[in-house]
mmCIF file with all atom_site columns, C-alpha atoms in Angstrom:
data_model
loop_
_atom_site.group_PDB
_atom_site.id
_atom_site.type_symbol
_atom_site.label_atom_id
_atom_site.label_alt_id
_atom_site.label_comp_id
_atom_site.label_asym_id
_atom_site.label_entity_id
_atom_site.label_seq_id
_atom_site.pdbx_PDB_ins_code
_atom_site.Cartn_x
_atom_site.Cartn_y
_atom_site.Cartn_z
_atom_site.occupancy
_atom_site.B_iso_or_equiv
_atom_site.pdbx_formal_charge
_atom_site.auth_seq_id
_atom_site.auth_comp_id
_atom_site.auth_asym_id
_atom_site.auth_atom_id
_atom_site.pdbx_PDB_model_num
ATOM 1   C CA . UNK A 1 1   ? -63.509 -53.445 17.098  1.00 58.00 ? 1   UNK A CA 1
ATOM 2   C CA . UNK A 1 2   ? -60.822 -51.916 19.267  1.00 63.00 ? 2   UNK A CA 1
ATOM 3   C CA . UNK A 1 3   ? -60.462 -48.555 17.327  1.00 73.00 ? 3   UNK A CA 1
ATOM 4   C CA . UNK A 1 4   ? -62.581 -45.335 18.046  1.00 83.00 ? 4   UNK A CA 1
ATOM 5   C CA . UNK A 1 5   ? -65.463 -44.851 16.029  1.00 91.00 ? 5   UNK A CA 1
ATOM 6   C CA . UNK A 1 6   ? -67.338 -41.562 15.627  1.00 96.00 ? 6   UNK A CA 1
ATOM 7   C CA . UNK A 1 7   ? -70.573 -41.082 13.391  1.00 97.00 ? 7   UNK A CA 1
ATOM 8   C CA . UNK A 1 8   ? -70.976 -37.291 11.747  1.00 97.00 ? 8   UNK A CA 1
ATOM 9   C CA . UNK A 1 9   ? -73.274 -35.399 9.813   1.00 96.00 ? 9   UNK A CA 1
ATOM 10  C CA . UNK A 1 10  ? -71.769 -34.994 6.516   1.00 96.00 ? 10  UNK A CA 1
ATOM 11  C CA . UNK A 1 11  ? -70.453 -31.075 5.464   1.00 94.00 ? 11  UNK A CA 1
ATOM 12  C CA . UNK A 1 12  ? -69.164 -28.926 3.056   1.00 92.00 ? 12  UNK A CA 1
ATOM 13  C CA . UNK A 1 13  ? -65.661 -30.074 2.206   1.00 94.00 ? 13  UNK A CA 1
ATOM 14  C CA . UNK A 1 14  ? -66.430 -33.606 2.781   1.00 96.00 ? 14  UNK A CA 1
ATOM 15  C CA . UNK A 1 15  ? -66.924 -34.241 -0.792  1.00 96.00 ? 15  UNK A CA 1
ATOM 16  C CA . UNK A 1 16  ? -63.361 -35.662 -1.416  1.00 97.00 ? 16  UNK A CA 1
ATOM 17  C CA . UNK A 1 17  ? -63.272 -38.081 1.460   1.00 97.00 ? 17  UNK A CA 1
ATOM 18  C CA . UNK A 1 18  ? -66.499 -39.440 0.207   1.00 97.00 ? 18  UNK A CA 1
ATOM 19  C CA . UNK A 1 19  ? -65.929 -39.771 -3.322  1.00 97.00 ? 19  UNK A CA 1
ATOM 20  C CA . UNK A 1 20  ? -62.935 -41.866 -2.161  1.00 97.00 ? 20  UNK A CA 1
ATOM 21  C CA . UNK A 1 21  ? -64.880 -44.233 0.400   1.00 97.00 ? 21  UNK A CA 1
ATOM 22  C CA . UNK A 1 22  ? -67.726 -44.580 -2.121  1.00 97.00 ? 22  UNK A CA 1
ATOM 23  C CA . UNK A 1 23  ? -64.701 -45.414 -5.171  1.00 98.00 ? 23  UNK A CA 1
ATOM 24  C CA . UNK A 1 24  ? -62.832 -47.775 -3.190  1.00 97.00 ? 24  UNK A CA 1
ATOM 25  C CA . UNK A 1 25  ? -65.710 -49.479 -1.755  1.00 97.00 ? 25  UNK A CA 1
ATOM 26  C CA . UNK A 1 26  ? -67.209 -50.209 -5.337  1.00 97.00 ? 26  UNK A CA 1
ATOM 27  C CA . UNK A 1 27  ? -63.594 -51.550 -7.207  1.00 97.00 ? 27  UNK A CA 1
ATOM 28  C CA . UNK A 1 28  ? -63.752 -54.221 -3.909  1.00 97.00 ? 28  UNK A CA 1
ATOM 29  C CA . UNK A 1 29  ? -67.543 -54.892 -3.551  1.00 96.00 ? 29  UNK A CA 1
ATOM 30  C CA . UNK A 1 30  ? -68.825 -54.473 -7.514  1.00 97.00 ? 30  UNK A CA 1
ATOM 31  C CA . UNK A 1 31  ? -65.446 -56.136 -9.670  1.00 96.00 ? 31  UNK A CA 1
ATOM 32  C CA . UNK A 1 32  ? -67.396 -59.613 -9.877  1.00 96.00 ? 32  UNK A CA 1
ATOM 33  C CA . UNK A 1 33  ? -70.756 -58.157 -10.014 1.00 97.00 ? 33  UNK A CA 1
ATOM 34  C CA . UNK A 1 34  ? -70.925 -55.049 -12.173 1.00 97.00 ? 34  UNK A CA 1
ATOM 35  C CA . UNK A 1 35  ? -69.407 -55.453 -15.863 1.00 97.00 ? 35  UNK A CA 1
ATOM 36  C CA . UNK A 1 36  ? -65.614 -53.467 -15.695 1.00 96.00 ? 36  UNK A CA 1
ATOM 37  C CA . UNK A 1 37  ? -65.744 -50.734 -18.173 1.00 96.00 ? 37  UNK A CA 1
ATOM 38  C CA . UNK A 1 38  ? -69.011 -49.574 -16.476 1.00 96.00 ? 38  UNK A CA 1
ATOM 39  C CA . UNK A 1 39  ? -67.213 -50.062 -13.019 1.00 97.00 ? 39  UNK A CA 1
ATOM 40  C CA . UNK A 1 40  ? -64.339 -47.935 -14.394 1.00 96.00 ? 40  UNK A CA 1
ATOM 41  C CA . UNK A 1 41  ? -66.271 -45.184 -15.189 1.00 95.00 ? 41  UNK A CA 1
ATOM 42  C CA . UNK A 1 42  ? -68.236 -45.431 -11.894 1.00 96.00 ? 42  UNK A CA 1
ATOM 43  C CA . UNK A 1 43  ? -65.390 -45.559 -10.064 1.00 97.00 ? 43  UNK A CA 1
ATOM 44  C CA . UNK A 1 44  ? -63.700 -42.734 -11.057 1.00 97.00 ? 44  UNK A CA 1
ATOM 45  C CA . UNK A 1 45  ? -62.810 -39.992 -8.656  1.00 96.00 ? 45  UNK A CA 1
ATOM 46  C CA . UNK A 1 46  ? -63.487 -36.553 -10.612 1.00 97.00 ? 46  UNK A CA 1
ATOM 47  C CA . UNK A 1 47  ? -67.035 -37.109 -11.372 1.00 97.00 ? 47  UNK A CA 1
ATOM 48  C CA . UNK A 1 48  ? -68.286 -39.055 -8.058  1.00 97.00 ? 48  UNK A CA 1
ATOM 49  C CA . UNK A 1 49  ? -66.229 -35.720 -6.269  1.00 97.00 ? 49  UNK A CA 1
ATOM 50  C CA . UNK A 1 50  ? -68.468 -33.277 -8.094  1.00 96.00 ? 50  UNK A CA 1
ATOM 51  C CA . UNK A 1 51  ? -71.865 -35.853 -7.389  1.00 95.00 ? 51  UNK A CA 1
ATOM 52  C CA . UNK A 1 52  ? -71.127 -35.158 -4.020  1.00 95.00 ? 52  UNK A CA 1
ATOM 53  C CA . UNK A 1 53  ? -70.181 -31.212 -4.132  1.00 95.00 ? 53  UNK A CA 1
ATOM 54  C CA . UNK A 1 54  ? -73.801 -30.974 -5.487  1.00 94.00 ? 54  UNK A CA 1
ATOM 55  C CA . UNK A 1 55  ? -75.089 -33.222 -3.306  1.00 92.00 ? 55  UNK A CA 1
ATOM 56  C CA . UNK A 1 56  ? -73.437 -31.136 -0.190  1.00 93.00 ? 56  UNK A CA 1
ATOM 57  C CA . UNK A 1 57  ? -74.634 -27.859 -1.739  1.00 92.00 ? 57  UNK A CA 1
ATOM 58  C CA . UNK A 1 58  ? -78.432 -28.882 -3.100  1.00 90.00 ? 58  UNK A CA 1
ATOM 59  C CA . UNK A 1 59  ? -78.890 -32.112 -1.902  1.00 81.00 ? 59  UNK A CA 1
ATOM 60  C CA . UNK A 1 60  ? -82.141 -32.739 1.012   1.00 78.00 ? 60  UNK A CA 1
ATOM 61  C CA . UNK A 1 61  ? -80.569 -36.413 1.683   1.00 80.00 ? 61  UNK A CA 1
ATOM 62  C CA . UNK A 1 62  ? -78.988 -37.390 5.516   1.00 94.00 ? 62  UNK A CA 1
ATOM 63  C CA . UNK A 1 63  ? -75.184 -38.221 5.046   1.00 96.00 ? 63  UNK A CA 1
ATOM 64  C CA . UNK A 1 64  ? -72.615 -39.422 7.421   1.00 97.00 ? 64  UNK A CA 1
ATOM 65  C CA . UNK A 1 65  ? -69.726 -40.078 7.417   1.00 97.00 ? 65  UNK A CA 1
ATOM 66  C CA . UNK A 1 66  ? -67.624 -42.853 10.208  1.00 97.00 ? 66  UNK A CA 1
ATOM 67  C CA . UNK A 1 67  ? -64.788 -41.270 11.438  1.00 95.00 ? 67  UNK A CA 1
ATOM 68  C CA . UNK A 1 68  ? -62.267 -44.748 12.274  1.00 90.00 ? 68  UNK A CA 1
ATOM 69  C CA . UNK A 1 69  ? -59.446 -43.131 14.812  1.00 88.00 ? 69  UNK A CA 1
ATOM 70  C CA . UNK A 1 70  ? -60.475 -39.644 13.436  1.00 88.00 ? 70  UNK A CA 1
ATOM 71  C CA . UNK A 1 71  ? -59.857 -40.799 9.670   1.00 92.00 ? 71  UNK A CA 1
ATOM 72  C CA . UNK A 1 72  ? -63.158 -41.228 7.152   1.00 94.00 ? 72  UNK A CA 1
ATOM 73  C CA . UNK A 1 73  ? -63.925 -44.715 6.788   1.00 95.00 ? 73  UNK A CA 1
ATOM 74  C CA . UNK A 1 74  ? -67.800 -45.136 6.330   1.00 97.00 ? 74  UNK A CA 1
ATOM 75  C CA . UNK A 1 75  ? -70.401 -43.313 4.489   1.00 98.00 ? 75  UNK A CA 1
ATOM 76  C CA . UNK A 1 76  ? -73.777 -43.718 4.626   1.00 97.00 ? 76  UNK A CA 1
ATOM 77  C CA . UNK A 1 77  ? -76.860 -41.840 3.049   1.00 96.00 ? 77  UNK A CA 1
ATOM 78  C CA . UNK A 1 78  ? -80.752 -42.020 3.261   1.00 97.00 ? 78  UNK A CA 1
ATOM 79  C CA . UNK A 1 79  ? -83.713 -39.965 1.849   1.00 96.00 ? 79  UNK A CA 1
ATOM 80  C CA . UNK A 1 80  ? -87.376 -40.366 1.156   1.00 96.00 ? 80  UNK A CA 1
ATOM 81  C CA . UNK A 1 81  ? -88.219 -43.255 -1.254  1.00 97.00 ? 81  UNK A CA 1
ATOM 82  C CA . UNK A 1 82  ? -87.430 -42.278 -4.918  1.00 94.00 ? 82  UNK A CA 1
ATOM 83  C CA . UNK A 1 83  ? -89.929 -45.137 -5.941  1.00 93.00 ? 83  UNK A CA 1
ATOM 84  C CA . UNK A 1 84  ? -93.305 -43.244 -6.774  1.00 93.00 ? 84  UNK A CA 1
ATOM 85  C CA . UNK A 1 85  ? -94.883 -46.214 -5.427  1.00 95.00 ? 85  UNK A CA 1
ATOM 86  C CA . UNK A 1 86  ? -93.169 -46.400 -1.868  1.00 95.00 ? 86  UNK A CA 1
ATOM 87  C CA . UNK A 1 87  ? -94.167 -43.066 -0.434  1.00 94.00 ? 87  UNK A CA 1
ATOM 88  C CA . UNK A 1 88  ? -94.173 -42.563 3.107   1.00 96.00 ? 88  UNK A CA 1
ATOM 89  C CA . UNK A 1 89  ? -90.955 -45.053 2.718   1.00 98.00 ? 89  UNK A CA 1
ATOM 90  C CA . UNK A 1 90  ? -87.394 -44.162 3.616   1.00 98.00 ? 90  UNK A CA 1
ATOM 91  C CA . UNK A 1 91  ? -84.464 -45.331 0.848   1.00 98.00 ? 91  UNK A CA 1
ATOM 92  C CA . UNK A 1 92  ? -81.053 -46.102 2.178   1.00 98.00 ? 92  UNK A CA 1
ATOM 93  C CA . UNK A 1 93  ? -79.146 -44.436 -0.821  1.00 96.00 ? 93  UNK A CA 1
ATOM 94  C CA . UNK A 1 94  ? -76.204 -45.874 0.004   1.00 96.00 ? 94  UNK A CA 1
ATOM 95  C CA . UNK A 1 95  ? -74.013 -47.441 2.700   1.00 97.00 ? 95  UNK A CA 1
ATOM 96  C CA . UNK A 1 96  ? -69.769 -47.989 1.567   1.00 97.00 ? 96  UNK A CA 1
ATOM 97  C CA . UNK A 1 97  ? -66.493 -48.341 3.967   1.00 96.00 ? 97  UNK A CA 1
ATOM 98  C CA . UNK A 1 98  ? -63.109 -48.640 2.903   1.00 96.00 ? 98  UNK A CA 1
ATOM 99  C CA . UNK A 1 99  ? -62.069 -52.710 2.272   1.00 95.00 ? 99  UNK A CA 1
ATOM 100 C CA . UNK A 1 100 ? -59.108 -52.687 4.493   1.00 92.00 ? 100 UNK A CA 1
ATOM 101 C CA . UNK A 1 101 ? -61.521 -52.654 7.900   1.00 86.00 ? 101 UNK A CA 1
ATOM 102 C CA . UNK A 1 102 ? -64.552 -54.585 6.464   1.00 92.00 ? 102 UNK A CA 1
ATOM 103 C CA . UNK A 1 103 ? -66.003 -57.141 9.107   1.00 92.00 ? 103 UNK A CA 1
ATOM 104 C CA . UNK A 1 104 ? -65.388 -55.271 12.006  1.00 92.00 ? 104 UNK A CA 1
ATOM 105 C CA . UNK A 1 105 ? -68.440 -53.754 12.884  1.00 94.00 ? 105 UNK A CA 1
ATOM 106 C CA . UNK A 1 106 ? -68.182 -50.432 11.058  1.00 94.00 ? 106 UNK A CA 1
ATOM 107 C CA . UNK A 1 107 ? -71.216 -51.026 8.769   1.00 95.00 ? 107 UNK A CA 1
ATOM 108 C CA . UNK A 1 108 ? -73.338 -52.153 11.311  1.00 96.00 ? 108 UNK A CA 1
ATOM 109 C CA . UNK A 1 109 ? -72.603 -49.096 13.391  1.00 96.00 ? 109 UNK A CA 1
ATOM 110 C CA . UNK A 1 110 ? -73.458 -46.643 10.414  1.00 96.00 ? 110 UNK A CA 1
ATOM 111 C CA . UNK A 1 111 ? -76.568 -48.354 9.445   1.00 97.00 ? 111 UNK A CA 1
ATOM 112 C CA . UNK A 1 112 ? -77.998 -48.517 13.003  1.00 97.00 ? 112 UNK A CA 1
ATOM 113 C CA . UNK A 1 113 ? -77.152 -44.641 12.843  1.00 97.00 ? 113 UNK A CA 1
ATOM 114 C CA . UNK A 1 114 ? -79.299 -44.584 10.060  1.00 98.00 ? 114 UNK A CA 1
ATOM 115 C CA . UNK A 1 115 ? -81.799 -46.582 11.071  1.00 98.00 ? 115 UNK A CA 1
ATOM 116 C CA . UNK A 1 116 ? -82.305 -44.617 14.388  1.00 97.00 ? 116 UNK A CA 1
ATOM 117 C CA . UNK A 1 117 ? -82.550 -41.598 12.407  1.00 97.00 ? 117 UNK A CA 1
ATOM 118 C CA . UNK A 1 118 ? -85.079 -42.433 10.131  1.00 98.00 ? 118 UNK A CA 1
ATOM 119 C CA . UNK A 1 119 ? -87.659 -43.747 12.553  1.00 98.00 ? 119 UNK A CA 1
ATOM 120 C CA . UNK A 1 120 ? -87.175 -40.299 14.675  1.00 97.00 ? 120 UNK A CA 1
ATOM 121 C CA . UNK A 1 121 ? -87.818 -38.502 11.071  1.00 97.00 ? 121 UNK A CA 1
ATOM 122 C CA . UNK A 1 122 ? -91.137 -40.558 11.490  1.00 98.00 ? 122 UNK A CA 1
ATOM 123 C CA . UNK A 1 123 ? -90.868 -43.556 8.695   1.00 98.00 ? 123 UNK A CA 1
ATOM 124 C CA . UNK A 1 124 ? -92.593 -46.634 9.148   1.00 98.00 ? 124 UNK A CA 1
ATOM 125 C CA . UNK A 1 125 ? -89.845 -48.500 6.979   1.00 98.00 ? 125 UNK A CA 1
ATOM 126 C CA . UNK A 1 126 ? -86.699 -48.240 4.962   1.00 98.00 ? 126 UNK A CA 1
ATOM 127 C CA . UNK A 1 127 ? -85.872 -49.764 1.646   1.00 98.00 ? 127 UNK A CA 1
ATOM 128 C CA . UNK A 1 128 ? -82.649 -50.669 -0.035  1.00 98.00 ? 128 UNK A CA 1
ATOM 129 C CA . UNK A 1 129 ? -81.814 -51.496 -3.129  1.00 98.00 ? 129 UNK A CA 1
ATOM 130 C CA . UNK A 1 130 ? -78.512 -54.291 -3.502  1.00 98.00 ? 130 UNK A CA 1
ATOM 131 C CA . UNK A 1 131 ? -77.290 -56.190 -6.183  1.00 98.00 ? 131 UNK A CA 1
ATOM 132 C CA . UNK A 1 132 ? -78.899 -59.908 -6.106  1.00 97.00 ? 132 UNK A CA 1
ATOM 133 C CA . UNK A 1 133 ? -74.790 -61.017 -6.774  1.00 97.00 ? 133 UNK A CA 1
ATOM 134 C CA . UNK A 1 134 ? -73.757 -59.618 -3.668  1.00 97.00 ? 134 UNK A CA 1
ATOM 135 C CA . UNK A 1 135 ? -74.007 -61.928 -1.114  1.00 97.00 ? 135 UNK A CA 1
ATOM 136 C CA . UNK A 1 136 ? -72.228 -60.727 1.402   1.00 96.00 ? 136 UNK A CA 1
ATOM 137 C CA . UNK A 1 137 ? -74.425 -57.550 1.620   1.00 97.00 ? 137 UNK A CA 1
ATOM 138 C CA . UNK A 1 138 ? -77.374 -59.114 1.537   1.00 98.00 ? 138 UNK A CA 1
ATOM 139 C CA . UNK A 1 139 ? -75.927 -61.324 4.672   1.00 97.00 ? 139 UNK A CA 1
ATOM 140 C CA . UNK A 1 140 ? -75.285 -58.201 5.943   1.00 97.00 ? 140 UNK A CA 1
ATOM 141 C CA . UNK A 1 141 ? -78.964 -56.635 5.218   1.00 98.00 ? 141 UNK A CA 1
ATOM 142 C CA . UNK A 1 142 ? -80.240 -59.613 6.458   1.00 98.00 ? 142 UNK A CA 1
ATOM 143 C CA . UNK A 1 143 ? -78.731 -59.680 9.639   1.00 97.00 ? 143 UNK A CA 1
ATOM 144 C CA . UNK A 1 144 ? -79.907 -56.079 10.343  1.00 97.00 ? 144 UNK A CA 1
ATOM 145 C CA . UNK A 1 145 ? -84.043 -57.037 9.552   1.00 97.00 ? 145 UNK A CA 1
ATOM 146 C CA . UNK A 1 146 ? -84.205 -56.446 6.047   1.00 98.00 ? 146 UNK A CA 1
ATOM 147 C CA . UNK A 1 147 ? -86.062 -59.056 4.130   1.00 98.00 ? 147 UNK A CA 1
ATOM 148 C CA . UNK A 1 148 ? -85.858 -59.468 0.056   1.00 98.00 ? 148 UNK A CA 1
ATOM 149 C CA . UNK A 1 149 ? -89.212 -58.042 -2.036  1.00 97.00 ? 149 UNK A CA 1
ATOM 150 C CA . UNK A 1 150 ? -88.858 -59.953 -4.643  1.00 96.00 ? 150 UNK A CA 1
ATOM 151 C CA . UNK A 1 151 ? -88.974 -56.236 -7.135  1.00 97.00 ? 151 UNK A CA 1
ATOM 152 C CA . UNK A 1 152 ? -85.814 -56.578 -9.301  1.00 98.00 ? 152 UNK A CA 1
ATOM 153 C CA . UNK A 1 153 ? -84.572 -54.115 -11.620 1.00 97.00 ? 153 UNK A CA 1
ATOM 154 C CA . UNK A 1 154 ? -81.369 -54.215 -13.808 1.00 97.00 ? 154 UNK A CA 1
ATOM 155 C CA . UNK A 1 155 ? -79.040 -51.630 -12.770 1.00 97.00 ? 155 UNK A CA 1
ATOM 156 C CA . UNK A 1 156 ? -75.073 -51.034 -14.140 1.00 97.00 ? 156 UNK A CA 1
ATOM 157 C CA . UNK A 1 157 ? -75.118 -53.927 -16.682 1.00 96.00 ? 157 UNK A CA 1
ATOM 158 C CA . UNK A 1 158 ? -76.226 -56.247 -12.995 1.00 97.00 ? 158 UNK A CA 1
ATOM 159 C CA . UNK A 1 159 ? -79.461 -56.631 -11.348 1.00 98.00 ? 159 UNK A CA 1
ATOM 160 C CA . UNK A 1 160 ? -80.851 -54.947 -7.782  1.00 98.00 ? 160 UNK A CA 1
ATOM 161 C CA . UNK A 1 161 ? -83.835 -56.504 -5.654  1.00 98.00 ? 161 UNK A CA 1
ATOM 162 C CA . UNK A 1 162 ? -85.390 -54.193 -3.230  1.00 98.00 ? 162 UNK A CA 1
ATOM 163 C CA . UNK A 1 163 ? -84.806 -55.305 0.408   1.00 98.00 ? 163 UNK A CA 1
ATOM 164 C CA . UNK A 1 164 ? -87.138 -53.709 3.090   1.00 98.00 ? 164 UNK A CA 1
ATOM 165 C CA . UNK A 1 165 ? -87.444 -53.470 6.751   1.00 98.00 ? 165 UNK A CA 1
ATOM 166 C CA . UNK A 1 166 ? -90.231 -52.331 9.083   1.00 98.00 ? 166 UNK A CA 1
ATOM 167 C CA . UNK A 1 167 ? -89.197 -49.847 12.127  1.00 97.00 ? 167 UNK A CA 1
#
């Protein structure tokens, strides 16, 4: 990684830049995983703009956003568990980077961020849900601590298992 990095709290106005980074990450990451019609309409800009508008404006979540040579590049978002059963559990809601600079290090910068932050918010552990197709993320997961649950559930015509990792 020879490029400045920067990690930021995500604000009002970010919502574009997002919506892109989440977009381009899922037509690179999802096109052999998730069927395409249901990737098409997940991946398109207008509506994943206004998810995050509301998100920026009601939302409790913690987002970032990487900042590659002063440019977005990563985004990254956590939260208390949504799973009834995993109170007292922090969710990583989502992690995404642009293709063109995957492998360098990015990623692992943001989720450290993240990780960091959640055990100074005071959770014992983190969960994520990833799609059981994606190996590459789960490589990824894996190399950061997080170890496969074994819960599945299906999830945009795919399937997710629950990875989790103690802090």
């Amino acid at each position: 990684m020879n490029h400045t990095a920067d990690i930021r709290s995500v604000r009002p106005g970010d919502a574009p830049q997002l919506a892109h980074i989440q977009t381009e990450s899922w037509k690179a990451a999802f096109r052999e995983i998730i069927p395409a019609d249901i990737l098409s309409e997940y991946t398109d800009p207008e509506p994943v703009t206004r998810m995050y508008e509301h998100l920026l404006t009601h939302g409790s979540a913690h987002g970032y956003i990487l900042e590659r040579d002063g440019a977005p590049h990563g985004i990254a978002w956590w939260d208390a568990a949504r799973e009834p059963d995993m109170a007292g559990t922090a969710e990583l809601i989502c992690i995404h980077s642009l293709p063109a600079h995957w492998h360098q290090g990015y990623g692992k910068l943001l989720l450290e961020k993240v990780l960091r932050d959640v055990k100074s918010a005071g959770y014992p552990s983190i969960l994520l849900w990833v799609f059981d197709a994606n190996l590459p993320a789960i490589r990824f997961y894996r190399s950061l601590g997080f170890t496969a649950s074994g819960r599945k559930r299906p999830s945009f015509g795919s399937v997710e298992e629950m990875y989790t990792k103690a802090l």
